[in-house]
Coordinates of N, CA and C in Angstrom, one line a residue:
X1 N 0.0 -14.0 0.4 CA -0.2 -13.3 -0.7 C 0.9 -13.7 -1.9
X2 N 1.9 -14.3 -1.4 CA 2.9 -14.5 -2.5 C 2.4 -15.4 -3.6
X3 N 1.5 -16.4 -3.4 CA 0.9 -17.1 -4.7 C -0.3 -16.5 -5.2
X4 N -0.4 -15.3 -4.9 CA -1.6 -14.4 -5.6 C -1.2 -13.4 -6.4
X5 N -1.7 -13.5 -7.4 CA -1.3 -12.6 -8.4 C -2.1 -11.3 -8.6
X6 N -1.8 -10.1 -8.5 CA -2.4 -9.1 -8.2 C -3.1 -8.4 -9.4
X7 N -2.7 -8.9 -10.7 CA -3.2 -8.4 -11.9 C -3.5 -9.6 -12.9
X8 N -4.5 -9.6 -13.5 CA -4.8 -10.4 -14.5 C -5.9 -10.2 -15.3
X9 N -5.8 -10.6 -16.8 CA -6.8 -10.2 -17.9 C -7.4 -11.4 -18.1
X10 N -9.0 -11.4 -17.8 CA -9.9 -12.5 -18.1 C -10.8 -12.5 -19.3
X11 N -10.3 -11.4 -20.3 CA -11.3 -11.2 -21.3 C -11.4 -12.3 -22.4
X12 N -10.2 -13.3 -22.4 CA -10.3 -14.1 -23.7 C -9.7 -15.5 -23.0
X13 N -10.3 -16.7 -23.3 CA -10.1 -17.8 -22.9 C -10.6 -18.3 -21.6
X14 N -10.2 -19.4 -21.2 CA -10.7 -19.9 -19.7 C -9.6 -19.6 -18.6
X15 N -8.5 -19.1 -19.0 CA -7.4 -18.9 -17.9 C -7.0 -17.4 -17.9
X16 N -6.7 -17.0 -16.8 CA -6.2 -15.5 -16.8 C -5.0 -15.3 -17.5
X17 N -4.7 -14.2 -18.2 CA -3.6 -13.8 -18.7 C -2.7 -12.6 -17.7
X18 N -1.5 -12.9 -17.7 CA -0.6 -12.0 -16.9 C 0.4 -11.2 -17.7
X19 N 0.0 -11.1 -19.1 CA 1.0 -10.5 -19.8 C 1.2 -9.1 -19.4
X20 N 0.3 -8.3 -19.1 CA 0.3 -7.0 -18.7 C 0.7 -6.7 -17.4
X21 N 1.0 -7.7 -16.6 CA 1.3 -7.5 -15.3 C 2.7 -7.0 -15.2
X22 N 3.1 -6.3 -14.1 CA 4.3 -5.4 -14.1 C 5.4 -6.7 -14.0
X23 N 6.6 -6.4 -14.7 CA 7.7 -7.2 -14.8 C 8.4 -7.3 -13.1
X24 N 8.9 -8.5 -12.9 CA 9.5 -8.8 -11.6 C 10.1 -7.7 -10.8
X25 N 11.1 -6.8 -11.5 CA 11.8 -5.8 -11.1 C 10.9 -4.6 -10.5
X26 N 10.0 -4.4 -11.2 CA 8.9 -3.5 -10.8 C 7.9 -4.0 -10.0
X27 N 7.5 -5.2 -10.0 CA 6.3 -5.7 -9.2 C 7.0 -6.1 -7.7
X28 N 7.9 -6.5 -7.5 CA 8.5 -6.8 -6.2 C 8.4 -5.7 -5.3
X29 N 8.9 -4.4 -5.6 CA 8.7 -3.2 -4.5 C 7.1 -2.9 -4.3
X30 N 6.2 -3.1 -5.4 CA 4.7 -2.9 -5.2 C 4.2 -3.9 -4.2
X31 N 4.7 -5.1 -4.4 CA 4.1 -6.3 -3.4 C 4.7 -6.0 -1.9
X32 N 5.9 -5.6 -1.9 CA 6.5 -5.2 -0.5 C 5.7 -4.1 0.0
X33 N 5.5 -3.1 -0.7 CA 4.8 -2.0 -0.1 C 3.3 -2.4 0.1
X34 N 2.6 -3.2 -0.6 CA 1.3 -3.7 -0.2 C 1.3 -4.4 1.1
X35 N 2.2 -5.2 1.3 CA 2.2 -6.1 2.5 C 2.7 -5.2 3.7
X36 N 3.5 -4.3 3.5 CA 3.9 -3.3 4.6 C 2.4 -2.3 4.9
X37 N 1.8 -1.9 4.0 CA 0.6 -1.4 4.2 C -0.5 -2.2 5.1
X38 N -0.5 -3.4 4.5 CA -1.4 -4.5 5.4 C -1.1 -4.6 6.9
X39 N 0.2 -4.7 7.1 CA 1.0 -4.8 8.3 C 0.6 -3.5 9.3
X40 N 0.9 -2.4 8.6 CA 0.6 -1.2 9.3 C -0.9 -1.1 9.7
X41 N -1.9 -1.7 9.2 CA -3.3 -1.9 9.5 C -3.4 -2.8 10.6
X42 N -2.5 -3.5 11.0 CA -2.5 -4.6 12.0 C -2.9 -5.9 11.5
X43 N -3.0 -6.0 10.3 CA -3.3 -7.5 9.7 C -2.2 -8.4 9.4
X44 N -2.3 -9.6 9.7 CA -1.1 -10.5 9.8 C -1.0 -10.7 8.2
X45 N 0.2 -10.7 7.9 CA 0.7 -11.0 6.4 C 2.0 -11.8 6.6
X46 N 1.9 -13.0 5.7 CA 3.0 -13.9 5.6 C 3.5 -13.7 4.1
X47 N 4.6 -13.6 3.8 CA 5.3 -13.6 2.5 C 6.2 -14.7 2.3
X48 N 6.4 -15.1 1.1 CA 7.4 -16.1 0.9 C 8.5 -15.4 -0.1
X49 N 9.3 -16.3 -0.9 CA 10.4 -15.7 -1.7 C 9.7 -15.2 -3.0
X50 N 9.9 -14.0 -3.3 CA 9.1 -13.4 -4.3 C 9.7 -14.1 -5.8
X51 N 8.6 -14.4 -6.5 CA 8.8 -15.1 -7.7 C 9.2 -16.5 -7.7
X52 N 9.3 -17.0 -6.6 CA 9.7 -18.6 -6.5 C 8.7 -19.5 -6.7
X53 N 8.8 -20.7 -7.1 CA 7.6 -21.7 -7.2 C 7.4 -22.1 -5.8
X54 N 6.2 -22.1 -5.2 CA 5.8 -22.5 -3.8 C 4.7 -23.4 -4.0
X55 N 4.7 -24.4 -3.1 CA 3.6 -25.2 -2.9 C 2.8 -24.8 -1.8
X56 N 1.7 -24.5 -1.8 CA 0.7 -23.9 -0.6 C -0.3 -24.8 -0.2
X57 N -0.7 -24.8 0.9 CA -1.9 -25.4 1.3 C -3.0 -24.4 2.1
X58 N -4.3 -24.4 1.7 CA -5.2 -23.6 2.2 C -6.5 -24.1 2.5
X59 N -7.4 -23.6 3.4 CA -8.7 -24.1 3.6 C -9.4 -23.0 3.4
X60 N -10.3 -22.9 2.3 CA -11.3 -21.8 2.0 C -12.4 -22.0 3.0
X61 N -12.6 -20.8 3.8 CA -13.8 -20.8 4.7 C -14.7 -19.5 4.4
X62 N -15.8 -19.6 3.7 CA -16.3 -18.4 3.3 C -16.3 -18.1 1.8
X63 N -17.1 -17.0 1.6 CA -17.1 -16.5 0.1 C -16.0 -15.8 -0.3
X64 N -15.7 -15.9 -1.5 CA -14.6 -15.3 -2.2 C -15.1 -14.2 -3.1
X65 N -14.6 -12.9 -3.2 CA -15.0 -12.1 -4.0 C -13.9 -11.9 -5.2
X66 N -14.3 -12.0 -6.5 CA -13.4 -11.8 -7.5 C -14.1 -10.6 -8.3
X67 N -13.1 -9.5 -8.5 CA -13.9 -8.4 -9.3 C -13.6 -8.4 -10.7
X68 N -14.6 -8.6 -11.5 CA -14.5 -8.5 -13.0 C -14.9 -7.3 -13.6
X69 N -14.2 -6.3 -14.2 CA -14.9 -5.1 -14.8 C -15.6 -5.6 -16.1
X70 N -17.0 -5.5 -15.7 CA -17.7 -6.2 -16.7 C -18.0 -5.3 -18.0
X71 N -17.8 -3.7 -17.7 CA -17.6 -2.8 -18.9 C -16.5 -3.1 -19.6
X72 N -15.4 -3.4 -19.1 CA -14.2 -3.5 -19.8 C -14.3 -4.9 -20.6
X73 N -15.0 -6.0 -20.1 CA -15.3 -7.2 -20.7 C -16.1 -7.1 -22.0
X74 N -17.0 -5.9 -21.9 CA -17.6 -5.8 -23.3 C -17.0 -5.1 -24.3
X75 N -16.1 -4.4 -23.9 CA -15.3 -3.4 -24.7 C -15.9 -2.0 -24.5
X76 N -16.5 -1.6 -23.4 CA -17.0 -0.4 -23.4 C -16.4 0.5 -22.3
X77 N -15.4 0.1 -21.7 CA -14.7 0.7 -20.7 C -14.1 2.2 -21.2
X78 N -14.3 3.2 -20.4 CA -13.7 4.3 -20.8 C -12.0 4.3 -20.3
X79 N -11.0 4.8 -21.2 CA -9.7 4.7 -20.8 C -9.3 6.1 -20.4

């Protein structure tokens, strides 16, 4: 989970923007709580050093779901 960003804006350009993501001091406890919740469900969770640059290696096996709020992309989402 450490290399995975939990919040990104994809409405403009070809790359996600993380400008509205929580600052590190606020984000770290949220990531720790999320990892702890997954562990309580019995899921194996590996974490690294929060905010550190890390090289990771993975093998994708199966589909990946990326949720894009299409209403917000069109500018019609209700706030």
